Short mmCIF file of C-alpha atoms in Angstrom, two decimals:
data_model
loop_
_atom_site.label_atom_id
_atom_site.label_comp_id
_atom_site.label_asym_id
_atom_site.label_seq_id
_atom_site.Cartn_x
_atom_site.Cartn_y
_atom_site.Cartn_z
CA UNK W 1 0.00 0.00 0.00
CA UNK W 2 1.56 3.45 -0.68
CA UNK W 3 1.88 5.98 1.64
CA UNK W 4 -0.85 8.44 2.41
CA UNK W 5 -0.16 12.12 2.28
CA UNK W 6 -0.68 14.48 5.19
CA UNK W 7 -4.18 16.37 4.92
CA UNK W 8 -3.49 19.94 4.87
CA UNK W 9 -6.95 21.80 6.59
CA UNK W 10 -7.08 25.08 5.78
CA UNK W 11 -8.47 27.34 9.04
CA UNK W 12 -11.86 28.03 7.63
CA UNK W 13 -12.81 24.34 6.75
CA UNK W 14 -10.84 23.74 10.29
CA UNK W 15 -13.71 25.61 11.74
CA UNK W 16 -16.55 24.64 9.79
CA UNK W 17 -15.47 20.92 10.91
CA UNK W 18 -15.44 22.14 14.23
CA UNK W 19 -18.93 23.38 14.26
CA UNK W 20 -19.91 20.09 12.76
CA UNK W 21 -18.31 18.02 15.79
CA UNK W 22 -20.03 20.26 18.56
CA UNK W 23 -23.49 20.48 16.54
CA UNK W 24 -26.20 18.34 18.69
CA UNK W 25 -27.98 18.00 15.76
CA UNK W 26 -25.26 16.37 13.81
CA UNK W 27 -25.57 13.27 12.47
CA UNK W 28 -23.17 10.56 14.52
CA UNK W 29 -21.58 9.26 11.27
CA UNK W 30 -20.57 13.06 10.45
CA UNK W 31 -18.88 13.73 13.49
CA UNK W 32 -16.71 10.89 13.03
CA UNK W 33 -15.76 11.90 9.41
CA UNK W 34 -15.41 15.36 10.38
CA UNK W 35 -13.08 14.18 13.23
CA UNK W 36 -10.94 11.82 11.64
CA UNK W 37 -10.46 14.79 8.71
CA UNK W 38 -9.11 17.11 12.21
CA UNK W 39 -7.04 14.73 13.76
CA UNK W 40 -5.79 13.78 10.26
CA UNK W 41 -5.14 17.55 9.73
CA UNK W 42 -2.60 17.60 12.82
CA UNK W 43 -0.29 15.11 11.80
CA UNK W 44 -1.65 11.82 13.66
CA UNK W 45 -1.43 8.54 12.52
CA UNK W 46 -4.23 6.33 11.43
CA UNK W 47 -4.27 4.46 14.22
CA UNK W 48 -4.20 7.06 16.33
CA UNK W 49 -7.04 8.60 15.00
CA UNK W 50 -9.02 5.35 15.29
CA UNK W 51 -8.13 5.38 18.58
CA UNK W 52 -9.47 8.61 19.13
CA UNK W 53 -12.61 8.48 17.33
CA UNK W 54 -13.48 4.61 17.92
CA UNK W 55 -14.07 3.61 15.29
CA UNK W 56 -11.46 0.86 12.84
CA UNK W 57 -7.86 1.86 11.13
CA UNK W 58 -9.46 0.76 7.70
CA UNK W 59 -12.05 3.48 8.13
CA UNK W 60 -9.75 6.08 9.05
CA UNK W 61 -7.53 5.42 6.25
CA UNK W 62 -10.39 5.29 4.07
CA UNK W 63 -11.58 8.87 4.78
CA UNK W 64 -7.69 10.06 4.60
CA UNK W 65 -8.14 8.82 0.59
#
């Protein structure tokens, strides 16, 4: 498998993800995405992320793609 690139967020989709995670309206499976795209955005590793988020390394990397 090649290597995935780092995700570069730029601040104002940084904040718009932001305001997705704390939304209580937001739907579960969007708060994960938009997560794993933040964590992604500092630098962590997959399976960090996963960690983070709880949810598998094969989903993380899959939203990294």
């Amino acid at each position: 498998m090649g290597k995935i690139e780092r995700i570069e967020v730029s601040a104002t989709d940084r904040e718009r993800l932001e305001t997705l995670v704390r939304g209580r309206n937001t739907p579960q499976k969007v708060v994960w995405r938009a997560r794993i795209v933040l964590l992604a955005g500092e630098g962590l590793r997959a399976t960090e992320v996963a960690a983070r988020v709880g949810t598998s390394t094969l989903t993380v990397r899959r939203w990294r793609r």
